């Protein structure tokens, strides 16, 4: 959100001004320095767009971009010090500018302070894939200073610091930009404001297809956010709970126009360039070691902590509905995953006994109004359901066995024209299907050589136009395929591969369902639990799920990642599931 105080030389902000109204689920007051999660509240009415004046010594890596004239307070953008000679900013800050027209002001929080460090710029380089009318994609630039600056430098968020950009995180925007929504009030003092990171799906409700979110962090609160003059400055957040602050984003775009054409800040979520996607380029240009090789791993060796982390990666709180499935039996979660991908996150619980603390903590964060348990007493015992009930009323979707339970879950979809079918005798073929089935149709179960009566009755009554079999004939026989065609009256096709990894790759790349996905989630194929929760998270993030061996990446998986071309790969689960060398290979295979 670039701008000058006067109509002087240089380009104005080149950003699309879109009249939209976004309903934000979160509104938070300024967070304490150790805050990592945005909470509900309604105390923003008296606050300005830029929040509050920063405390003395806060954000010492901040710099201001000013014109090369005599006035230190002629601000048009912000930036951060990567090291003594390099400044990171937004590429659109340089539209119409040359390096010689820009000076960097460092070492101050007050632009009118007479004792400031003002350094000319020796050279500037914008990301080679930056295009002016495609913000926020690749909206990044580097400034090389004529002399070193003796100030602390910023730490950039790597892919591994995923919590810094997780939905619901109370991040902060920092800059000298306008402090009122109509961008008429500029003050000389550095300001900061709390802004909640939003899930891409929420952000899309406002920006729609006007801007790509593939390489962006979306963050916004009603009446607060970045404004004119803040472009190029940072979005900062804790690297993890209780961790140090890191720069996760670069201010790129967020202005909208009202009915009379007035530019308004804080009405729409801001879009920030995700710095983790820039690290290879930054390292190549500067020679700095910035952690570009660190993979994004979401999960733990403990199954319940892993489920909580995966859900935390994808969903902000609160959520209307949370689903739970057994961590000790796969069948109900396989069919429930596709429904959860539509209605809300999925967590795992034990068949019997108390709910683990990690799940209680995540349920408290998600604050659901209802909990849906997949399966009957044999899958999730009554005492477990009672323990879940401290968070919200619990209902079950269950039948007499796994096949009937699948039908009860399928009926919760209502009308649908497509049904996916998998074996109920093993889990691998259906694991990767939750993102594919989400919003398309339910998953039901069959035996290898027969179609259970409940499944036949459901398909006959529904009469879908297409039935998609997941897995080869060794899992679901050709005779069963013929029977499915007869009872449904629809077309039957099969998605399969030579093994579970190839089948998952075939599911993930089926009919090119994914175009420029933000992520490709990859889970170990030897255990269903991380993949089950990961598939639901992947669906919510509009991304596919693949399966891998824990100690090697099959060529078919690497080929699928290359075809999917995600912005980044998310390794799901702990090191016991996918070892560090394999995680790094996956990271490199899926990195643009």
XYZ file of C-alpha atoms in Angstrom:
592
model
C 0.000 0.000 0.000
C 2.298 2.602 -1.317
C 1.611 6.327 -1.309
C 3.169 9.780 -0.974
C 1.912 12.707 1.039
C 2.018 15.063 -1.922
C 1.562 14.475 -5.637
C 5.323 14.358 -6.276
C 7.458 12.352 -8.715
C 7.439 8.576 -8.720
C 4.630 6.118 -9.250
C 1.564 5.928 -7.050
C 0.395 2.710 -5.538
C -0.266 0.199 -8.303
C -2.894 -1.913 -6.700
C -6.330 -2.985 -7.754
C -8.967 -1.114 -5.753
C -11.874 -3.440 -5.204
C -15.157 -2.588 -3.504
C -15.811 -5.599 -1.311
C -17.192 -6.340 2.100
C -15.684 -9.229 4.034
C -17.306 -10.700 7.101
C -14.446 -11.380 9.483
C -15.030 -13.906 12.216
C -12.347 -12.436 14.441
C -11.807 -9.031 16.013
C -9.040 -8.556 18.509
C -7.583 -5.764 20.599
C -3.812 -5.145 20.554
C -2.066 -8.283 21.763
C 0.685 -8.469 24.355
C 4.180 -9.131 23.066
C 3.927 -12.867 23.691
C 0.492 -13.313 22.141
C 0.261 -16.034 19.519
C -3.475 -16.405 19.005
C -6.175 -13.918 18.106
C -9.249 -13.979 20.324
C -12.782 -12.709 19.999
C -13.579 -9.165 21.023
C -15.343 -5.961 20.018
C -12.989 -3.240 21.263
C -11.717 -1.872 17.949
C -14.170 0.993 17.481
C -11.893 3.647 18.963
C -8.704 2.357 17.359
C -7.071 3.787 14.242
C -5.950 1.726 11.273
C -2.351 1.680 12.366
C -3.029 0.621 15.940
C -0.653 2.152 18.469
C 2.715 3.889 18.552
C 5.450 1.276 18.968
C 7.372 1.170 22.224
C 10.920 2.487 22.421
C 13.364 0.154 20.746
C 10.674 -2.023 19.159
C 11.317 -3.432 15.683
C 14.883 -2.053 15.273
C 15.195 -3.747 11.877
C 12.568 -1.402 10.379
C 13.617 1.094 7.730
C 11.749 3.786 5.823
C 12.052 4.335 2.086
C 12.147 8.058 1.323
C 12.908 10.131 -1.755
C 16.498 11.244 -2.242
C 15.616 14.881 -1.528
C 16.357 16.707 1.712
C 13.340 15.650 3.816
C 13.765 12.573 5.993
C 10.013 12.268 6.511
C 9.106 12.023 2.808
C 7.997 8.444 3.301
C 6.595 6.281 0.543
C 7.307 2.700 1.710
C 8.801 0.590 4.458
C 11.306 -2.231 4.527
C 13.411 -4.450 6.757
C 17.146 -4.989 7.141
C 18.199 -8.472 6.045
C 21.786 -7.652 6.909
C 23.972 -4.545 7.100
C 23.771 -3.887 3.339
C 20.499 -5.443 2.174
C 16.919 -4.195 2.604
C 13.833 -6.278 1.799
C 10.791 -4.388 0.526
C 7.901 -4.713 -1.950
C 8.614 -4.651 -5.673
C 5.765 -2.252 -6.353
C 7.515 0.313 -4.140
C 10.013 0.701 -6.990
C 7.472 1.164 -9.787
C 8.681 4.307 -11.540
C 11.707 4.656 -9.262
C 15.410 4.215 -9.861
C 17.901 3.218 -7.184
C 19.316 6.738 -7.172
C 15.922 8.228 -6.295
C 15.615 6.206 -3.067
C 17.235 6.692 0.307
C 16.810 4.390 3.304
C 16.263 5.817 6.795
C 17.335 3.425 9.559
C 17.888 3.499 13.285
C 14.875 5.586 14.286
C 11.220 5.273 15.188
C 10.570 8.988 14.546
C 11.108 10.215 11.000
C 11.496 13.798 12.245
C 14.366 12.844 14.523
C 17.367 14.892 13.481
C 19.829 12.138 14.392
C 18.924 9.417 11.899
C 20.895 7.135 9.612
C 20.101 8.044 6.009
C 21.752 5.809 3.414
C 21.621 6.084 -0.396
C 20.724 2.974 -2.388
C 23.438 1.602 -4.647
C 21.273 -0.848 -6.533
C 17.839 -2.453 -6.599
C 16.585 -5.784 -7.887
C 12.987 -6.850 -8.136
C 11.913 -10.476 -8.201
C 12.257 -11.644 -11.818
C 8.692 -12.965 -11.864
C 7.115 -9.778 -10.540
C 4.397 -8.250 -12.730
C 2.910 -4.888 -11.763
C -0.744 -5.826 -12.204
C -0.505 -9.230 -10.505
C -0.050 -8.279 -6.862
C 0.787 -9.911 -4.505
C 2.634 -12.554 -6.563
C 6.411 -12.063 -6.290
C 5.893 -8.525 -4.999
C 9.374 -8.382 -3.482
C 12.530 -6.391 -4.070
C 15.998 -6.012 -2.602
C 17.850 -2.752 -2.075
C 21.648 -2.817 -1.825
C 22.933 0.021 0.332
C 25.987 2.128 -0.443
C 27.360 1.511 3.047
C 26.576 -0.884 5.901
C 24.022 0.001 8.572
C 24.847 -0.886 12.161
C 21.367 -2.003 13.263
C 19.781 -5.344 14.273
C 18.537 -7.377 11.334
C 15.246 -9.183 10.833
C 14.738 -12.954 11.041
C 12.640 -14.297 8.199
C 10.100 -17.053 8.712
C 11.149 -20.264 7.003
C 8.740 -22.915 5.823
C 9.404 -24.715 9.107
C 8.026 -21.724 11.052
C 4.522 -22.500 9.833
C 2.889 -21.360 13.061
C 3.826 -17.759 12.217
C 1.306 -17.869 9.353
C -1.286 -20.259 10.778
C -4.917 -19.057 10.624
C -5.930 -17.244 13.791
C -2.446 -16.079 14.745
C -2.361 -12.541 16.113
C 0.278 -11.091 13.809
C 1.351 -7.453 13.669
C 1.813 -4.976 10.881
C 4.505 -2.345 11.479
C 5.155 0.894 9.621
C 4.964 4.660 9.299
C 1.948 4.599 6.974
C -1.374 6.385 7.314
C -3.145 6.007 10.646
C -6.708 6.725 9.479
C -8.856 4.664 7.099
C -8.918 7.326 4.363
C -5.112 7.722 4.434
C -5.097 11.439 5.210
C -3.300 11.399 8.564
C 0.421 10.640 8.555
C 2.514 10.810 11.690
C 6.275 10.561 12.023
C 6.260 7.810 14.637
C 6.462 4.083 13.969
C 3.157 2.357 14.656
C 1.998 -1.230 14.959
C -1.358 -2.973 14.928
C -2.696 -6.443 15.575
C -4.148 -8.272 12.594
C -5.424 -11.839 12.534
C -4.131 -14.276 9.923
C -7.051 -15.660 7.929
C -7.492 -18.964 6.161
C -7.315 -18.581 2.391
C -10.885 -19.818 2.073
C -12.085 -16.929 4.254
C -9.955 -14.452 2.338
C -11.359 -15.615 -0.980
C -14.813 -14.471 0.117
C -13.539 -10.916 -0.202
C -10.886 -10.900 -2.897
C -12.392 -13.667 -5.018
C -10.309 -14.332 -8.108
C -8.999 -10.769 -8.333
C -5.719 -11.730 -6.690
C -3.800 -14.971 -6.349
C -3.432 -16.181 -2.780
C -0.924 -18.906 -3.641
C 2.061 -16.970 -2.338
C 0.233 -14.666 0.019
C -0.608 -14.494 3.673
C -4.051 -13.004 4.173
C -4.631 -11.065 7.375
C -7.191 -8.536 8.480
C -9.344 -7.205 11.260
C -12.314 -4.873 11.089
C -11.005 -1.316 11.060
C -7.336 -2.147 11.434
C -4.490 -3.111 9.159
C -1.798 -1.812 6.838
C -2.448 1.422 4.919
C -0.914 3.798 2.401
C 2.803 4.141 3.048
C 3.143 0.743 4.728
C 3.948 -1.226 1.575
C 7.201 -3.126 1.777
C 7.064 -3.265 5.553
C 6.679 -6.483 7.514
C 3.981 -8.707 8.855
C 5.533 -10.199 12.006
C 4.430 -13.045 14.242
C 5.921 -15.483 16.757
C 7.734 -18.360 15.046
C 5.940 -20.694 17.449
C 4.123 -20.474 20.776
C 6.373 -18.476 23.063
C 8.978 -18.072 20.325
C 10.809 -15.051 18.945
C 9.114 -12.775 16.429
C 9.909 -13.345 12.765
C 8.886 -11.615 9.565
C 6.338 -13.812 7.835
C 5.076 -11.402 5.188
C 5.656 -8.223 3.175
C 2.860 -5.641 2.962
C 1.532 -5.740 -0.613
C -2.139 -4.802 -1.069
C -5.274 -4.105 0.945
C -6.969 -0.886 -0.201
C -10.593 -0.875 -1.338
C -12.815 1.873 -2.713
C -16.145 2.974 -1.296
C -19.143 4.098 -3.305
C -17.773 7.563 -4.086
C -14.317 6.310 -5.052
C -12.560 7.072 -1.772
C -9.682 4.716 -1.011
C -10.238 2.981 2.335
C -7.774 1.047 4.483
C -8.719 -1.623 6.990
C -12.016 -2.566 5.357
C -10.598 -5.507 3.444
C -8.044 -8.105 4.561
C -4.504 -7.248 3.597
C -2.453 -9.467 1.326
C 1.156 -10.001 2.365
C 3.819 -11.749 0.289
C 4.754 -14.965 2.085
C 8.488 -14.545 2.669
C 9.075 -18.292 3.015
C 8.330 -18.611 -0.716
C 11.048 -16.044 -1.486
C 13.943 -17.614 0.397
C 15.702 -19.378 -2.516
C 15.698 -16.152 -4.542
C 16.819 -14.060 -1.573
C 19.678 -16.449 -0.857
C 20.779 -16.444 -4.484
C 20.788 -12.628 -4.692
C 22.380 -11.847 -1.334
C 24.534 -14.881 -0.542
C 22.907 -15.039 2.894
C 21.854 -18.314 4.519
C 18.143 -17.878 5.242
C 16.906 -21.465 5.739
C 15.350 -22.109 2.340
C 16.029 -25.827 2.701
C 14.016 -26.250 5.889
C 10.906 -28.319 5.122
C 7.495 -27.488 6.477
C 6.680 -30.311 8.875
C 3.328 -30.213 10.624
C 2.848 -32.904 13.214
C 4.462 -34.963 15.952
C 5.300 -38.558 16.731
C 2.458 -38.573 19.254
C -0.723 -39.192 17.252
C -2.911 -36.807 19.255
C -0.422 -33.936 19.293
C 0.016 -34.535 15.584
C -3.724 -34.301 14.891
C -3.947 -31.093 16.908
C -1.002 -29.548 15.047
C -2.388 -30.458 11.618
C -5.736 -28.917 12.480
C -3.986 -25.872 13.900
C -2.146 -25.472 10.605
C -5.370 -25.155 8.603
C -8.142 -23.748 10.796
C -8.650 -20.614 12.840
C -11.079 -20.683 15.719
C -13.905 -20.687 16.382
C -15.462 -23.417 14.238
C -19.130 -24.292 14.139
C -18.491 -28.049 13.973
C -15.579 -30.299 14.878
C -15.544 -33.983 13.942
C -13.796 -36.786 15.790
C -12.838 -40.295 14.715
C -11.110 -43.212 16.376
C -7.312 -43.214 16.477
C -7.415 -47.020 16.727
C -9.703 -48.064 13.850
C -9.597 -46.586 10.373
C -12.955 -47.276 8.738
C -15.234 -44.577 10.134
C -12.633 -41.862 9.665
C -12.118 -42.819 6.029
C -15.722 -42.081 5.172
C -16.114 -39.258 7.681
C -13.078 -37.409 6.345
C -14.801 -36.280 3.169
C -17.738 -34.905 5.189
C -15.407 -33.221 7.672
C -13.615 -31.583 4.763
C -16.882 -29.790 4.006
C -18.200 -29.055 7.496
C -15.201 -28.584 9.787
C -11.929 -30.006 11.104
C -11.270 -33.598 12.153
C -9.491 -34.710 15.329
C -8.632 -38.182 16.620
C -9.619 -39.628 19.983
C -9.036 -42.986 21.710
C -11.669 -45.689 21.515
C -11.872 -45.710 25.296
C -10.688 -43.585 28.159
C -10.104 -39.905 28.659
C -9.504 -37.517 25.787
C -5.770 -36.606 25.586
C -4.746 -33.155 26.750
C -3.570 -32.109 23.270
C -7.068 -32.734 21.897
C -8.703 -30.860 24.800
C -6.422 -27.901 24.128
C -7.225 -27.851 20.433
C -10.960 -28.174 21.068
C -10.755 -25.217 23.429
C -9.052 -23.205 20.683
C -11.597 -24.247 18.055
C -14.514 -23.620 20.456
C -17.085 -25.601 18.445
C -20.827 -25.366 18.953
C -21.187 -29.075 18.262
C -19.007 -32.153 17.953
C -19.819 -34.996 15.561
C -18.396 -38.412 16.448
C -17.996 -40.927 13.614
C -18.948 -44.450 14.657
C -20.792 -46.182 17.453
C -19.776 -47.336 20.940
C -17.384 -49.923 19.534
C -15.440 -47.178 17.776
C -15.685 -44.375 20.356
C -16.858 -45.399 23.807
C -19.384 -43.543 25.885
C -16.866 -42.267 28.424
C -14.829 -40.693 25.613
C -17.944 -38.991 24.265
C -18.778 -37.767 27.772
C -15.285 -36.276 28.084
C -15.709 -34.521 24.731
C -19.004 -33.100 25.943
C -17.279 -30.549 28.178
C -16.593 -28.573 24.993
C -19.902 -28.904 23.114
C -22.860 -31.255 22.655
C -21.816 -34.476 20.910
C -23.855 -36.320 18.303
C -22.984 -39.548 16.520
C -23.141 -40.638 12.920
C -23.144 -44.404 13.285
C -24.583 -47.665 12.042
C -24.383 -51.301 13.036
C -21.008 -51.748 11.301
C -18.532 -49.795 9.177
C -20.640 -50.182 6.031
C -23.800 -48.853 7.658
C -21.839 -46.084 9.364
C -20.517 -45.037 5.963
C -24.079 -44.806 4.696
C -25.190 -42.713 7.683
C -22.316 -40.337 6.996
C -23.155 -40.292 3.275
C -26.774 -39.354 4.020
C -25.521 -36.260 5.844
C -24.432 -34.921 2.452
C -27.987 -34.608 1.198
C -28.316 -34.532 -2.572
C -25.203 -35.344 -4.588
C -24.530 -36.625 -8.084
C -21.235 -38.402 -7.419
C -20.184 -41.153 -5.012
C -16.721 -42.540 -4.253
C -16.333 -46.199 -3.355
C -13.457 -47.861 -1.495
C -12.796 -51.139 0.211
C -13.773 -51.293 3.847
C -11.161 -53.968 4.505
C -8.084 -51.729 4.339
C -7.317 -48.028 4.367
C -4.660 -46.921 1.810
C -6.780 -46.407 -1.304
C -9.255 -44.045 0.342
C -6.726 -42.043 2.386
C -5.897 -39.526 -0.324
C -9.512 -39.139 -1.428
C -10.838 -36.653 1.160
C -9.612 -33.568 -0.736
C -10.927 -35.020 -4.010
C -14.303 -36.014 -2.588
C -14.824 -32.784 -0.616
C -17.757 -30.836 -2.097
C -18.219 -33.525 -4.739
C -19.689 -36.525 -2.989
C -19.444 -39.022 -0.135
C -17.224 -42.058 0.254
C -18.969 -45.380 0.854
C -17.468 -48.801 1.538
C -17.708 -52.199 -0.092
C -16.070 -55.573 0.372
C -13.581 -56.766 -2.193
C -15.998 -59.241 -3.764
C -19.426 -58.002 -2.733
C -21.511 -54.883 -2.190
C -23.124 -54.793 1.259
C -26.915 -54.477 1.277
C -26.901 -50.992 2.903
C -24.517 -49.736 0.220
C -26.624 -51.185 -2.592
C -29.782 -49.648 -1.174
C -28.184 -46.248 -0.766
C -26.823 -46.182 -4.319
C -30.096 -47.376 -5.793
C -32.024 -44.633 -3.978
C -29.499 -41.906 -4.770
C -28.938 -42.903 -8.411
C -25.730 -40.888 -8.865
C -24.582 -40.152 -12.377
C -21.029 -41.251 -11.562
C -19.472 -43.784 -9.208
C -15.700 -43.570 -8.755
C -13.891 -46.644 -7.443
C -10.741 -45.916 -5.461
C -8.070 -48.595 -5.900
C -7.352 -51.492 -8.191
C -9.170 -54.767 -8.704
C -7.194 -56.419 -5.909
C -9.026 -54.080 -3.528
C -12.409 -53.776 -5.296
C -13.024 -56.520 -7.839
C -14.276 -56.013 -11.373
C -17.421 -57.939 -10.415
C -18.131 -55.395 -7.699
C -17.614 -52.640 -10.252
C -20.256 -54.241 -12.487
C -22.611 -54.549 -9.540
C -22.133 -50.872 -8.637
C -23.029 -49.873 -12.195
C -26.158 -52.025 -12.071
C -27.501 -50.739 -8.746
C -26.634 -47.067 -9.277
C -27.501 -46.756 -12.946
C -24.565 -44.375 -13.375
C -21.204 -44.455 -15.044
C -18.455 -46.256 -13.121
C -14.775 -45.412 -13.412
C -11.727 -46.382 -11.411
C -8.746 -44.402 -10.072
C -5.850 -46.689 -9.219
C -2.118 -47.274 -9.326
C 0.374 -50.077 -8.883
C 0.448 -49.634 -5.091
C -0.863 -47.315 -2.376
C 1.609 -44.575 -3.308
C 0.758 -44.697 -6.994
C -2.960 -44.828 -6.219
C -2.678 -41.774 -3.977
C -0.732 -39.981 -6.723
C -3.428 -40.908 -9.249
C -6.133 -39.601 -6.910
C -4.217 -36.384 -6.260
C -3.718 -35.682 -9.970
C -7.085 -36.996 -11.178
C -8.389 -34.936 -14.091
C -6.162 -32.005 -13.080
C -8.475 -31.056 -10.235
C -5.769 -28.915 -8.637
C -4.578 -25.779 -10.389
C -1.686 -23.971 -8.705
C -2.449 -25.420 -5.256
C -0.917 -23.551 -2.307
C 0.185 -26.825 -0.717
C 0.676 -30.483 -1.386
C 0.258 -32.396 1.861
C 2.309 -35.602 2.091
C 1.770 -38.215 4.803
C 3.263 -41.614 5.484
C 1.370 -44.406 3.756
C 2.130 -46.973 6.446
C -0.260 -45.480 9.034
C -3.642 -43.958 8.356
C -3.835 -41.471 11.222
C -1.727 -38.508 10.085
C -3.041 -38.901 6.556
C -6.644 -38.980 7.737
C -6.399 -35.652 9.550
C -4.057 -34.247 6.907
C -6.514 -35.010 4.120
C -9.209 -32.950 5.801
C -6.801 -30.053 6.342
C -5.631 -30.329 2.741
C -9.199 -30.141 1.468
C -9.859 -26.997 3.511
C -6.690 -25.459 2.066
C -7.794 -26.384 -1.492
C -4.823 -28.711 -1.789
C -4.200 -32.410 -2.539
C -2.794 -35.178 -0.321
C -0.096 -37.660 -1.331
C 1.338 -40.692 0.452
C 5.007 -41.570 0.804
C 7.292 -44.145 2.315
C 8.836 -42.964 5.537
C 12.426 -43.368 4.359
C 12.303 -42.720 0.607
C 10.346 -40.849 -2.047
C 9.067 -43.083 -4.827
C 9.465 -41.640 -8.346
C 5.691 -41.643 -8.770
C 5.385 -39.294 -5.769
C 8.077 -36.971 -7.084
C 6.416 -36.935 -10.499
C 3.052 -36.103 -8.902
C 4.590 -33.216 -6.959
C 6.144 -31.869 -10.134
C 2.818 -32.086 -11.942
C 0.870 -30.488 -9.088
C 3.494 -27.724 -8.748
C 2.448 -26.563 -5.271
C 3.841 -23.413 -3.729
C 5.228 -25.682 -1.030
C 5.014 -29.209 0.333
C 3.641 -29.872 3.807
C 5.207 -32.918 5.441
C 2.548 -34.361 7.738
C 3.583 -36.169 10.913
C 6.677 -36.592 13.053
C 10.158 -37.852 12.237
C 9.219 -41.401 13.177
C 6.708 -41.359 10.317
C 8.774 -39.483 7.706
C 12.469 -39.161 8.434
C 14.336 -35.842 7.967
C 16.179 -36.774 4.709
C 12.883 -37.810 3.115
C 11.202 -34.629 4.342
C 13.929 -32.547 2.694
C 13.563 -34.420 -0.593
C 9.818 -33.830 -0.515
C 10.390 -30.160 0.239
C 12.738 -29.773 -2.725
C 10.479 -31.776 -5.052
C 7.488 -29.558 -4.377
C 9.248 -26.189 -4.319
C 8.758 -23.700 -7.130
